[in-house]
Coordinates of C-alpha atoms in Angstrom, one line a residue:
X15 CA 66.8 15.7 25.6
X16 CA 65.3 18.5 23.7
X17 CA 64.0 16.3 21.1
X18 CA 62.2 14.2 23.8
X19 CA 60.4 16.8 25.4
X20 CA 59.4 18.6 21.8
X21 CA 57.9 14.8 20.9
X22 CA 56.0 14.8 24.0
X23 CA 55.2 18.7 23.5
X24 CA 53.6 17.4 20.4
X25 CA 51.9 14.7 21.5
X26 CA 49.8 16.8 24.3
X27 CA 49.5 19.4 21.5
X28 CA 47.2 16.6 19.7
X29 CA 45.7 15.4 22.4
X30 CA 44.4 19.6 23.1
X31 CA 43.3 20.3 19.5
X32 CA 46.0 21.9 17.9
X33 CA 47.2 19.7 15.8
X34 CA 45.3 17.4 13.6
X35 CA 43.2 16.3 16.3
X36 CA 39.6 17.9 15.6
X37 CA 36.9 18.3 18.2
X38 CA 33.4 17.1 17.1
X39 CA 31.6 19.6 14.4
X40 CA 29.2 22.2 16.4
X41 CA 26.9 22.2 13.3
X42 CA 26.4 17.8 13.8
X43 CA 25.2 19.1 17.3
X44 CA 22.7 21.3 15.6
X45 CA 21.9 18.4 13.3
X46 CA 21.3 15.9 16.3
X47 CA 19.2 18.7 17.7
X48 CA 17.3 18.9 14.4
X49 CA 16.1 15.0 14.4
X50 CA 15.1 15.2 17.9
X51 CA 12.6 17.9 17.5
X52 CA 11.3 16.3 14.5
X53 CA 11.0 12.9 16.2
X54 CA 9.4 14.5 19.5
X55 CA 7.0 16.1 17.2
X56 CA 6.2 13.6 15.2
X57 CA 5.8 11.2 18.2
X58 CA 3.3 13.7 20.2
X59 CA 1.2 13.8 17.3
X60 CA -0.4 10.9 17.8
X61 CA 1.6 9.1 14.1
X62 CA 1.7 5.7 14.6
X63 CA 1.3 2.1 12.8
X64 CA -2.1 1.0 12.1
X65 CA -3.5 -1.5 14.4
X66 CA -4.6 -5.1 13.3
X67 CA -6.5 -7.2 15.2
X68 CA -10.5 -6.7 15.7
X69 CA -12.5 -7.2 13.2
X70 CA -15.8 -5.3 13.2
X71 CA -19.3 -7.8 14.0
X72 CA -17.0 -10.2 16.0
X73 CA -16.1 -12.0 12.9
X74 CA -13.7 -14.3 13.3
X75 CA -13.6 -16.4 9.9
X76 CA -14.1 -15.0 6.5
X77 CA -14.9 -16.6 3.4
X78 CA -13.6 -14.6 0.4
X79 CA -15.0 -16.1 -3.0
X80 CA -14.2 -15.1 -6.5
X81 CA -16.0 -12.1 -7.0
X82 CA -18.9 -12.1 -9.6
X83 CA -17.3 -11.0 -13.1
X84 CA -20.3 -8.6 -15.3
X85 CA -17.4 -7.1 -17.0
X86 CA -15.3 -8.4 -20.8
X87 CA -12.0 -9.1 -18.5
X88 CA -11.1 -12.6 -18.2
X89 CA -9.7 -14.3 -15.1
X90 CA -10.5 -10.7 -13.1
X91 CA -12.5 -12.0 -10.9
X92 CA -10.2 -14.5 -9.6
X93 CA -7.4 -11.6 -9.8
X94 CA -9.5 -9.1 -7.3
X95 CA -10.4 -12.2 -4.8
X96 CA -6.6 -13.1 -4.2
X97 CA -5.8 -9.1 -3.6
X98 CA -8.5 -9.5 -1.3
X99 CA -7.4 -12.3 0.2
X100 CA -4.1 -10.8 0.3
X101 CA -4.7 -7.4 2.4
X102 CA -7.3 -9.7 4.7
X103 CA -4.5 -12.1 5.7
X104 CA -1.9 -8.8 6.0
X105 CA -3.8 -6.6 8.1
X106 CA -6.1 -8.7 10.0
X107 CA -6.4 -12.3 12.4
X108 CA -9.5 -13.3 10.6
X109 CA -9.1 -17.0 9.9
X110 CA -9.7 -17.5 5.8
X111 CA -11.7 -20.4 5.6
X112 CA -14.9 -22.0 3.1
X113 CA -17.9 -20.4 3.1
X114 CA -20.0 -23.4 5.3
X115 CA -17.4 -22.6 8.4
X116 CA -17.3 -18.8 7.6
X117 CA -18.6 -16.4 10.5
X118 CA -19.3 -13.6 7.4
X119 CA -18.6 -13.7 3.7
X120 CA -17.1 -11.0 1.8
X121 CA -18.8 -11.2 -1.8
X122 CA -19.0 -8.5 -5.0
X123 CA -19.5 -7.8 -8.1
X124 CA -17.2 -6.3 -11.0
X125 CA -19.3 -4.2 -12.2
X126 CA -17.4 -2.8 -15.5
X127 CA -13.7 -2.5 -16.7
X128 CA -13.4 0.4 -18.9
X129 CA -10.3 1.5 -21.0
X130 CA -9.7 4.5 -22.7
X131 CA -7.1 6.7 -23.9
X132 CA -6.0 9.4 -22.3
X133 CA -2.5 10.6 -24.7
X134 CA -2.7 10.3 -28.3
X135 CA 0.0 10.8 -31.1
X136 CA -2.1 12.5 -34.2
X137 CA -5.6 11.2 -34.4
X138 CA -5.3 7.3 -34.8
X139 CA -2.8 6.8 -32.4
X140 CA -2.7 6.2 -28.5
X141 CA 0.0 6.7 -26.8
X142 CA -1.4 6.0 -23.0
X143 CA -4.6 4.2 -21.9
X144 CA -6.3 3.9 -18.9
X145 CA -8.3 1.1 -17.2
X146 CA -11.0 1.8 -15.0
X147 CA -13.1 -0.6 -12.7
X148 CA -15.5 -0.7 -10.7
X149 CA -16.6 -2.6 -7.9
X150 CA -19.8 -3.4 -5.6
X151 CA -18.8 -5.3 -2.4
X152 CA -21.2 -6.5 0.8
X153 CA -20.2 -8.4 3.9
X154 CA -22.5 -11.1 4.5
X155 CA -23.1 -12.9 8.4
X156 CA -24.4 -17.1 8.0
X157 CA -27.6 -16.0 8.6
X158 CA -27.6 -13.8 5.4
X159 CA -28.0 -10.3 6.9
X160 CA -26.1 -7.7 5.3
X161 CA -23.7 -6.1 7.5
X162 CA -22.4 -4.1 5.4
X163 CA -21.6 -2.8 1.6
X164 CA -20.2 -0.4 -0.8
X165 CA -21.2 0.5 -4.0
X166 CA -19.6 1.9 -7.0
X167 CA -15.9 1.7 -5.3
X168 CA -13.6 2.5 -8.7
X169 CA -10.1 2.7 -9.5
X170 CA -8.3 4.3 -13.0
X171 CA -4.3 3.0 -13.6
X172 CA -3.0 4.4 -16.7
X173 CA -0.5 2.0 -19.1
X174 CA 1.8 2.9 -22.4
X175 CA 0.7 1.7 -25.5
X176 CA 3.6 0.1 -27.1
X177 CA 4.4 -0.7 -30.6
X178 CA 3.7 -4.0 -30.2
X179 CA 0.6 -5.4 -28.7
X180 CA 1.7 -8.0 -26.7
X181 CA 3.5 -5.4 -24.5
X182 CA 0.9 -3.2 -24.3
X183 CA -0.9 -6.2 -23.3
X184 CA 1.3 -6.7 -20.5
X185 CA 1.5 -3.2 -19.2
X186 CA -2.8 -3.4 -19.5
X187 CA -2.9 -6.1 -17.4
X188 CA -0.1 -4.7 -14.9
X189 CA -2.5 -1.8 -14.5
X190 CA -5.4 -4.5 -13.8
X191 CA -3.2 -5.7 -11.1
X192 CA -2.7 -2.3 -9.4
X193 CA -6.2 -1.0 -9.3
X194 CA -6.8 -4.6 -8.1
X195 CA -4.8 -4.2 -5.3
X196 CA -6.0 -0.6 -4.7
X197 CA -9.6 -1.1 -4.3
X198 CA -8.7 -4.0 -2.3
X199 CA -6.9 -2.0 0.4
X200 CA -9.9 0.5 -0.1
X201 CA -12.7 -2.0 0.9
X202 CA -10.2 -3.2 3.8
X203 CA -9.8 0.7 4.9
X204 CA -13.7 1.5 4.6
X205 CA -15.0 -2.3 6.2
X206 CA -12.7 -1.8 9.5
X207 CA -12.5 2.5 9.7
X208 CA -16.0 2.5 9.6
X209 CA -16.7 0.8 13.3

């Protein structure tokens, strides 16, 4: 009978705390307390996702042509028109469509594509590059007013210069393709955050 009782004397002993039972950490309290505050703050602050929708001008279809290539790159104007494409049909509910059933086109020019080197090893030898482009783009309605333009939008991506050109071929045009994408969400930003 002793035994019995000390088992249950055990048992209730774990259920209390005193054995390997363990009540909840005070400091996860303080951790829980933490997040909150952050997230209240954060919340009141007016953060929050950006809104798609509206389109400045009432536009509802866009036409989005190859833009018009002045610069030595190859295939670039095709590369910036599908970035553009791209963050239009992400962001927006303008329907993409050809420029005869278009409400506005969105046309440009490249205006230059520069590389230069920005790391060298001794005096012949580059070790990092860096592509620069620049950009003039202009909204235009169907009955040709301008409604509205930038000028002189440019982006700089560096690349390595590798041993062998091919690579550092590659890793030139993966920098081509970033500063693509870049200026692309930049005319998005400035066309929309400017109405």
């Amino acid at each position: 009978m002793l035994r019995k009782n000390w088992s249950i004397l055990w048992f209730s002993r774990q259920r209390l705390g005193t054995g390997n039972f363990r009540f909840p950490d005070p400091s996860s309290n303080f951790q829980i307390s933490i997040l909150l505050l952050f997230w209240l703050t954060f919340s009141a602050c007016g953060y929050r996702f950006a809104e798609s929708g509206d389109f400045p001008f009432q536009i509802r279809r866009i036409c989005i042509p190859p833009l018009e290539n002045r610069s030595t790159e190859t295939g670039a104007d095709a590369i910036f028109a599908n970035h553009l494409i791209s963050e239009f049909s992400r962001n927006s509910d303008l329907l993409l469509t050809n420029r005869d059933e278009a409400d506005a086109v969105l046309s440009g020019k490249i205006r230059s594509v520069s590389v230069s080197t920005i790391s060298r090893k001794g005096s012949h030898t580059s070790l990092e590059r860096q592509i620069r482009i620049t950009v003039d783009v202009e909204l235009i309605a169907s009955d040709e007013e301008t409604l509205w333009s930038a000028r002189g939008i440019s982006e700089r991506e560096a690349y390595a210069v590798e041993s062998d050109k091919a690579a550092t071929e590659h890793n030139r045009r993966q920098a081509l393709l970033v500063v693509s994408e870049r200026i692309a969400e930049i005319v998005y930003e400035r066309l929309t955050n400017n109405f």
